[in-house]
Short mmCIF file of C-alpha atoms in Angstrom, two decimals:
data_model
loop_
_atom_site.label_atom_id
_atom_site.label_comp_id
_atom_site.label_asym_id
_atom_site.label_seq_id
_atom_site.Cartn_x
_atom_site.Cartn_y
_atom_site.Cartn_z
CA MET O 273 45.33 -22.29 -26.60
CA ALA O 274 41.63 -21.64 -26.06
CA VAL O 275 39.58 -24.36 -24.49
CA ASN O 276 35.95 -24.80 -25.54
CA TYR O 277 33.89 -25.81 -22.50
CA GLY O 278 30.56 -26.16 -24.31
CA SER O 279 28.39 -24.39 -26.77
CA LYS O 280 28.31 -20.63 -26.79
CA ARG O 281 24.99 -19.42 -25.44
CA GLU O 282 23.32 -16.33 -26.73
CA VAL O 283 21.38 -14.41 -24.11
CA VAL O 284 18.31 -12.61 -25.39
CA GLY O 285 15.83 -10.37 -23.63
CA ALA O 286 18.20 -8.78 -21.15
CA HIS O 287 16.33 -7.10 -18.29
CA TYR O 288 13.11 -8.80 -19.45
CA GLY O 289 12.50 -10.06 -15.92
CA THR O 290 13.20 -6.67 -14.37
CA ARG O 291 10.55 -4.99 -16.51
CA ASP O 292 7.97 -7.62 -15.58
CA TRP O 293 8.91 -7.44 -11.90
CA LEU O 294 8.48 -3.66 -11.96
CA ALA O 295 5.17 -3.91 -13.86
CA GLN O 296 3.86 -6.33 -11.23
CA ARG O 297 4.79 -3.92 -8.42
CA VAL O 298 3.33 -0.84 -10.15
CA THR O 299 0.04 -2.55 -10.96
CA ALA O 300 -0.15 -3.97 -7.42
CA ALA O 301 0.36 -0.45 -6.03
CA LEU O 302 -2.43 0.86 -8.28
CA MET O 303 -4.76 -1.88 -7.02
CA ALA O 304 -3.82 -1.05 -3.42
CA VAL O 305 -4.62 2.66 -3.97
CA PHE O 306 -7.97 1.75 -5.53
CA THR O 307 -8.77 -0.53 -2.60
CA LEU O 308 -7.97 2.22 -0.11
CA VAL O 309 -10.10 4.77 -1.99
CA VAL O 310 -13.11 2.43 -2.06
CA LEU O 311 -12.57 1.37 1.56
CA LEU O 312 -12.40 4.97 2.75
CA GLN O 313 -15.58 5.84 0.88
CA VAL O 314 -17.36 2.88 2.46
CA ILE O 315 -16.06 3.64 5.96
CA PHE O 316 -17.06 7.31 5.83
CA SER O 317 -20.47 6.74 4.26
CA ARG O 318 -23.54 7.19 6.43
CA GLY O 319 -26.43 4.80 6.71
CA PRO O 320 -26.81 1.30 5.38
CA ILE O 321 -24.80 0.37 2.34
CA GLY O 322 -27.07 -0.87 -0.40
CA TYR O 323 -27.14 -0.70 -4.17
CA GLU O 324 -27.67 3.08 -4.18
CA LYS O 325 -24.54 3.69 -2.08
CA TRP O 326 -22.41 1.40 -4.24
CA ALA O 327 -23.73 2.99 -7.42
CA GLY O 328 -23.05 6.42 -5.90
CA ILE O 329 -19.44 5.51 -5.12
CA PHE O 330 -18.77 4.64 -8.77
CA ALA O 331 -20.99 7.33 -10.34
CA SER O 332 -18.42 10.13 -10.67
CA GLN O 333 -16.21 10.27 -13.75
CA PRO O 334 -12.90 10.33 -11.78
CA MET O 335 -13.94 7.16 -9.91
CA LYS O 336 -14.91 5.50 -13.20
CA MET O 337 -11.49 6.38 -14.63
CA LEU O 338 -9.68 5.10 -11.52
CA THR O 339 -11.75 1.92 -11.64
CA PHE O 340 -10.99 1.35 -15.32
CA ALA O 341 -7.28 2.11 -14.82
CA THR O 342 -7.30 -0.45 -12.01
CA ILE O 343 -9.02 -3.00 -14.25
CA LEU O 344 -6.40 -2.40 -16.95
CA GLY O 345 -3.66 -2.77 -14.34
CA LEU O 346 -5.28 -5.94 -13.02
CA ALA O 347 -5.47 -7.38 -16.53
CA TYR O 348 -1.80 -6.60 -17.21
CA HIS O 349 -0.83 -7.96 -13.78
CA ALA O 350 -2.75 -11.17 -14.52
CA TRP O 351 -1.24 -11.44 -18.00
CA VAL O 352 2.35 -11.16 -16.76
CA GLY O 353 1.69 -13.70 -14.02
CA MET O 354 -0.13 -16.18 -16.25
CA ARG O 355 2.42 -15.84 -19.05
CA ASP O 356 5.25 -16.57 -16.62
CA VAL O 357 3.44 -19.56 -15.13
CA LEU O 358 2.66 -20.95 -18.57
CA MET O 359 6.26 -20.43 -19.76
CA ASP O 360 7.57 -22.20 -16.66
CA TYR O 361 5.21 -25.16 -16.50
CA VAL O 362 3.76 -25.82 -19.97
CA LYS O 363 6.63 -27.21 -22.03
CA PRO O 364 4.95 -28.07 -25.38
CA VAL O 365 5.08 -24.84 -27.38
CA GLY O 366 1.77 -25.42 -29.16
CA ALA O 367 -0.13 -26.03 -25.93
CA ARG O 368 1.52 -23.00 -24.31
CA LEU O 369 0.56 -20.73 -27.24
CA VAL O 370 -3.05 -21.95 -27.19
CA LEU O 371 -3.28 -21.34 -23.45
CA GLN O 372 -1.70 -17.89 -23.78
CA PHE O 373 -4.18 -17.04 -26.54
CA LEU O 374 -7.08 -18.16 -24.33
CA VAL O 375 -5.78 -16.04 -21.45
CA ILE O 376 -5.58 -12.99 -23.75
CA VAL O 377 -9.10 -13.56 -25.06
CA TRP O 378 -10.43 -13.97 -21.51
CA LEU O 379 -8.71 -10.79 -20.28
CA LEU O 380 -9.93 -8.75 -23.28
CA GLY O 381 -13.44 -10.03 -22.65
CA CYS O 382 -13.23 -9.01 -19.01
CA MET O 383 -12.04 -5.52 -19.97
CA GLY O 384 -14.88 -5.18 -22.48
CA TRP O 385 -17.36 -6.22 -19.82
CA ALA O 386 -15.82 -3.67 -17.42
CA ILE O 387 -16.35 -0.89 -20.00
CA GLN O 388 -19.96 -1.98 -20.37
CA VAL O 389 -20.54 -2.02 -16.60
CA LEU O 390 -18.79 1.29 -15.92
CA TRP O 391 -20.21 3.34 -18.76
CA ARG O 392 -23.33 1.32 -19.65
CA VAL O 393 -22.36 1.00 -23.31
#
């Protein structure tokens, strides 16, 4: 005779955490590579570092692409982290959805601003 020890639970989103964990590590690695590239350019530059040097570092198209890829990675990294924090600590569903929406709007605004700064749109 089968014994029922409680309600049957249905597990959804298998490996959901693994995907997010991996995304956090990949985007962190991208940010680390970007930091090293900028740091090396600053270390091996000659003379005082002013606006012209900084503008020169980010003037080339490959550096603009790396910078924008890093900004996209940073935005995704922030989204995964904020979504997880909000899911863990904000229990009312309505409040959590409003906060998640505000985070998305903020991150999209930051990415739009980054496009404007990088390519002077």
